[in-house]
Tab-separated table of C-alpha atoms in Angstrom:
chain	number	residue	atom	x	y	z
A	244	UNK	CA	0.000	0.000	0.000
A	245	UNK	CA	1.574	3.259	-1.188
A	246	UNK	CA	-0.506	5.433	1.104
A	247	UNK	CA	-1.995	7.329	-1.831
A	248	UNK	CA	-5.746	6.913	-2.190
A	249	UNK	CA	-7.649	7.451	-5.404
A	250	UNK	CA	-11.407	7.370	-5.805
A	251	UNK	CA	-13.332	6.052	-7.536
A	252	UNK	CA	-11.499	2.964	-8.794
A	253	UNK	CA	-13.713	2.648	-11.813
A	254	UNK	CA	-15.905	5.140	-13.617
A	255	UNK	CA	-18.119	4.642	-16.643
A	256	UNK	CA	-19.699	7.683	-18.186
A	257	UNK	CA	-21.093	8.943	-21.468
A	258	UNK	CA	-19.523	11.252	-23.987
A	259	UNK	CA	-20.040	14.916	-23.227
A	260	UNK	CA	-20.242	14.359	-19.490
A	261	UNK	CA	-18.036	15.719	-16.722
A	262	UNK	CA	-16.337	13.697	-13.997
A	263	UNK	CA	-14.162	14.408	-10.987
A	264	UNK	CA	-11.350	12.152	-9.871
A	265	UNK	CA	-10.081	12.457	-6.338
A	266	UNK	CA	-6.661	11.850	-4.839
A	267	UNK	CA	-5.522	11.850	-1.225
A	268	UNK	CA	-1.724	11.990	-1.007
A	269	UNK	CA	0.423	10.269	1.565
A	270	UNK	CA	0.417	11.961	4.912
A	271	UNK	CA	2.888	14.836	4.815
A	272	UNK	CA	3.444	14.850	1.057
A	273	UNK	CA	3.013	18.302	-0.416
A	274	UNK	CA	3.313	17.452	-4.112
A	275	UNK	CA	0.616	15.795	-6.156
A	276	UNK	CA	1.076	14.690	-9.760
A	277	UNK	CA	-1.575	13.540	-12.209
A	278	UNK	CA	-0.899	11.162	-15.098
A	279	UNK	CA	-2.929	9.632	-17.889
A	280	UNK	CA	-2.153	6.121	-19.122
A	281	UNK	CA	-4.006	4.857	-22.175
A	282	UNK	CA	-4.088	1.170	-23.036
A	283	UNK	CA	-0.550	-0.169	-23.375
A	284	UNK	CA	0.786	3.359	-23.399
A	285	UNK	CA	3.205	5.229	-21.259
A	286	UNK	CA	2.523	7.658	-18.473
A	287	UNK	CA	1.571	11.066	-19.803
A	288	UNK	CA	2.238	13.812	-17.291
A	289	UNK	CA	-0.745	16.112	-16.901
A	290	UNK	CA	-0.136	18.494	-14.044
A	291	UNK	CA	1.615	18.947	-10.706
A	292	UNK	CA	0.553	20.798	-7.595
A	293	UNK	CA	2.731	21.711	-4.670
A	294	UNK	CA	1.198	22.860	-1.415
A	295	UNK	CA	-1.911	24.143	-3.117
A	296	UNK	CA	-0.278	25.846	-6.067
A	297	UNK	CA	0.129	24.677	-9.629
A	298	UNK	CA	3.831	23.853	-10.121
A	299	UNK	CA	4.140	22.339	-13.567
A	300	UNK	CA	1.910	21.607	-16.489
A	301	UNK	CA	2.266	18.857	-19.025
A	302	UNK	CA	0.085	17.778	-21.897
A	303	UNK	CA	-3.173	18.595	-20.202
A	304	UNK	CA	-6.151	19.377	-22.394
A	305	UNK	CA	-8.116	22.582	-21.866
A	306	UNK	CA	-11.145	20.427	-21.054
A	307	UNK	CA	-9.233	19.117	-18.037
A	308	UNK	CA	-8.494	21.033	-14.882
A	309	UNK	CA	-7.186	20.247	-11.450
A	310	UNK	CA	-6.766	21.774	-8.054
A	311	UNK	CA	-5.201	21.000	-4.713
A	312	UNK	CA	-7.097	21.907	-1.597
A	313	UNK	CA	-5.805	23.194	1.783
A	314	UNK	CA	-5.927	19.681	3.196
A	315	UNK	CA	-3.641	18.706	0.253
A	316	UNK	CA	-6.060	16.372	-1.449
A	317	UNK	CA	-6.407	16.972	-5.149
A	318	UNK	CA	-9.130	16.673	-7.739
A	319	UNK	CA	-8.854	16.239	-11.480
A	320	UNK	CA	-11.882	17.464	-13.407
A	321	UNK	CA	-12.505	16.119	-16.877
A	322	UNK	CA	-15.262	17.730	-18.915
A	323	UNK	CA	-16.872	17.337	-22.343
A	324	UNK	CA	-15.606	13.804	-22.287
A	325	UNK	CA	-14.693	12.055	-25.509
A	326	UNK	CA	-14.157	8.383	-26.244
A	327	UNK	CA	-10.423	9.018	-26.448
A	328	UNK	CA	-10.346	10.141	-22.835
A	329	UNK	CA	-10.860	6.556	-21.738
A	330	UNK	CA	-7.729	5.698	-19.800
A	331	UNK	CA	-6.231	4.938	-16.443
A	332	UNK	CA	-5.620	8.105	-14.451
A	333	UNK	CA	-2.937	7.952	-11.803
A	334	UNK	CA	-2.214	10.295	-9.000
A	335	UNK	CA	1.182	10.308	-7.314
A	336	UNK	CA	2.524	12.192	-4.340
A	337	UNK	CA	5.972	13.076	-3.102
A	338	UNK	CA	7.327	15.135	-0.235
A	339	UNK	CA	8.983	17.862	-2.326
A	340	UNK	CA	8.240	19.744	-5.534
A	341	UNK	CA	10.585	22.671	-5.669
A	342	UNK	CA	14.233	22.048	-4.965
A	343	UNK	CA	14.335	18.601	-6.417
A	344	UNK	CA	12.243	15.734	-7.618
A	345	UNK	CA	12.048	12.894	-5.166
A	346	UNK	CA	10.521	9.460	-5.068
A	347	UNK	CA	6.874	9.473	-6.056
A	348	UNK	CA	4.245	7.164	-4.625
A	349	UNK	CA	1.415	6.187	-6.909
A	350	UNK	CA	-2.182	5.442	-6.136
A	351	UNK	CA	-4.015	2.467	-7.603
A	352	UNK	CA	-5.494	4.625	-10.341
A	353	UNK	CA	-8.977	5.433	-11.585
A	354	UNK	CA	-10.050	3.577	-14.696
A	355	UNK	CA	-12.268	5.867	-16.743
A	356	UNK	CA	-14.369	4.437	-19.522
A	357	UNK	CA	-16.236	6.839	-21.776
A	358	UNK	CA	-19.034	5.231	-23.777
B	196	UNK	CA	9.513	18.198	-19.363
B	197	UNK	CA	12.646	16.224	-20.007
B	198	UNK	CA	12.504	14.218	-23.236
B	199	UNK	CA	14.172	10.827	-23.295
B	200	UNK	CA	14.189	7.816	-25.536
B	201	UNK	CA	13.755	4.489	-23.809
B	202	UNK	CA	14.691	1.309	-25.652
B	203	UNK	CA	13.698	-1.321	-26.398
B	204	UNK	CA	9.932	-0.880	-26.318
B	205	UNK	CA	9.371	-4.597	-25.840
B	206	UNK	CA	11.633	-7.426	-24.730
B	207	UNK	CA	10.870	-11.104	-24.472
B	208	UNK	CA	13.414	-13.241	-22.648
B	209	UNK	CA	13.612	-16.804	-21.497
B	210	UNK	CA	13.647	-17.166	-17.743
B	211	UNK	CA	17.233	-17.076	-16.593
B	212	UNK	CA	18.413	-14.762	-19.356
B	213	UNK	CA	19.594	-11.241	-18.683
B	214	UNK	CA	17.680	-8.092	-19.608
B	215	UNK	CA	18.713	-4.483	-20.120
B	216	UNK	CA	16.705	-1.366	-20.823
B	217	UNK	CA	18.232	1.973	-21.762
B	218	UNK	CA	17.164	5.545	-21.289
B	219	UNK	CA	18.857	8.199	-23.432
B	220	UNK	CA	18.595	11.960	-23.265
B	221	UNK	CA	19.957	14.630	-25.568
B	222	UNK	CA	20.470	16.948	-22.612
B	223	UNK	CA	22.142	16.615	-19.242
B	224	UNK	CA	19.910	15.309	-16.513
B	225	UNK	CA	19.838	16.345	-12.864
B	226	UNK	CA	18.885	12.880	-11.789
B	227	UNK	CA	16.947	9.889	-13.010
B	228	UNK	CA	14.507	7.570	-11.342
B	229	UNK	CA	13.403	4.100	-12.334
B	230	UNK	CA	9.952	2.616	-11.763
B	231	UNK	CA	8.367	-0.764	-12.356
B	232	UNK	CA	4.732	-1.302	-13.221
B	233	UNK	CA	3.385	-4.826	-12.979
B	234	UNK	CA	0.539	-5.781	-15.328
B	235	UNK	CA	-2.653	-4.276	-13.941
B	236	UNK	CA	-0.748	-2.412	-11.254
B	237	UNK	CA	0.613	1.018	-10.565
B	238	UNK	CA	4.183	2.284	-10.971
B	239	UNK	CA	6.430	1.540	-8.045
B	240	UNK	CA	9.646	3.421	-7.378
B	241	UNK	CA	12.821	1.368	-7.706
B	242	UNK	CA	15.714	3.787	-7.384
B	243	UNK	CA	17.046	7.283	-7.956
B	244	UNK	CA	20.459	8.042	-9.449
B	245	UNK	CA	22.017	11.438	-8.940
B	246	UNK	CA	25.769	11.322	-9.453
B	247	UNK	CA	27.708	11.056	-12.691
B	248	UNK	CA	28.806	7.456	-13.278
B	249	UNK	CA	26.746	6.202	-10.355
B	250	UNK	CA	26.075	2.469	-10.122
B	251	UNK	CA	23.575	1.008	-7.696
B	252	UNK	CA	22.545	-2.581	-7.152
B	253	UNK	CA	19.413	-4.135	-5.760
B	254	UNK	CA	19.823	-7.898	-5.677
B	255	UNK	CA	19.690	-8.905	-9.366
B	256	UNK	CA	19.046	-5.354	-10.591
B	257	UNK	CA	21.910	-3.021	-11.533
B	258	UNK	CA	21.263	0.634	-12.296
B	259	UNK	CA	23.788	2.910	-13.989
B	260	UNK	CA	23.913	6.636	-14.651
B	261	UNK	CA	26.223	7.699	-17.449
B	262	UNK	CA	29.317	9.794	-16.922
B	263	UNK	CA	27.774	12.652	-18.885
B	264	UNK	CA	24.446	12.221	-17.051
B	265	UNK	CA	22.667	11.831	-20.368
B	266	UNK	CA	21.869	8.153	-20.235
B	267	UNK	CA	20.981	5.438	-17.815
B	268	UNK	CA	20.414	1.725	-17.856
B	269	UNK	CA	18.714	-0.959	-15.834
B	270	UNK	CA	20.117	-4.466	-16.066
B	271	UNK	CA	18.463	-7.543	-14.620
B	272	UNK	CA	20.589	-10.639	-14.198
B	273	UNK	CA	18.986	-14.055	-14.551
B	274	UNK	CA	15.414	-12.900	-15.006
B	275	UNK	CA	12.573	-14.536	-13.139
B	276	UNK	CA	8.868	-14.569	-13.907
B	277	UNK	CA	8.386	-12.070	-11.088
B	278	UNK	CA	10.358	-9.536	-13.140
B	279	UNK	CA	7.515	-9.272	-15.660
B	280	UNK	CA	6.227	-5.741	-16.099
B	281	UNK	CA	7.018	-2.420	-17.668
B	282	UNK	CA	10.109	-0.541	-16.578
B	283	UNK	CA	10.053	3.221	-16.846
B	284	UNK	CA	12.815	5.715	-16.467
B	285	UNK	CA	11.818	9.113	-15.116
B	286	UNK	CA	14.427	11.742	-15.859
B	287	UNK	CA	14.535	15.044	-14.103
B	288	UNK	CA	16.087	18.109	-15.609
B	289	UNK	CA	14.150	21.154	-14.552
B	290	UNK	CA	13.379	19.586	-11.186
B	291	UNK	CA	9.791	20.678	-11.535
B	292	UNK	CA	8.202	17.834	-13.451
B	293	UNK	CA	8.309	14.093	-13.026
B	294	UNK	CA	7.989	12.848	-16.580
B	295	UNK	CA	8.416	9.294	-17.725
B	296	UNK	CA	10.049	7.550	-20.623
B	297	UNK	CA	7.915	5.397	-22.884
B	298	UNK	CA	8.811	2.280	-20.932
B	299	UNK	CA	10.155	-1.164	-21.764
B	300	UNK	CA	7.664	-3.985	-21.453
B	301	UNK	CA	9.422	-7.122	-20.256
B	302	UNK	CA	7.962	-10.578	-20.796
B	303	UNK	CA	9.698	-13.518	-19.165
B	304	UNK	CA	8.960	-16.901	-20.676
B	305	UNK	CA	9.106	-19.823	-18.243
């Protein structure tokens, strides 16, 4: 158990809909990363938050947004969903986000299926 | 984020054979991490390399960071079926993003 909790584990929704994925980082970790992994694909970096502030942005679509709350949990919002958004979404946390990248701990992921 | 090429994309080996995956960057890296993702699982941190020419071992796994800090490798000696999975390198240059290579999917045939 990595200590990172993601909910829900599975999500099935229709095209055009909006969903919210939730991530609770390990206790004490200030950084949260979000990744998208399509079938048999690599890990595409979406966005990183550090202590409530956006730190780095990757290939995140404009239809997607995220935030990190004062209690450090994070949410990834996906809107106007398309079939191609079906993927496994991972959240990871690590203690630091500024001076250096450290070991990241991944959650079990949320499998999103858009039908 | 830091762009790297990870090769090979796929590798099938007979149990007991050795396996190596490589991660190559065109620019100097601050450090590099390696992760393993089992089928149906999530990535799990293996190691972080920071120093030029660094070599670290974990049982049958040997990790190397190149002298120029532009490449890294993971070598598994005498593979076992438990080694099955995808191995990702995660290079860090700007120290702000944790981006991943494309991964090497290892299949071990019994």
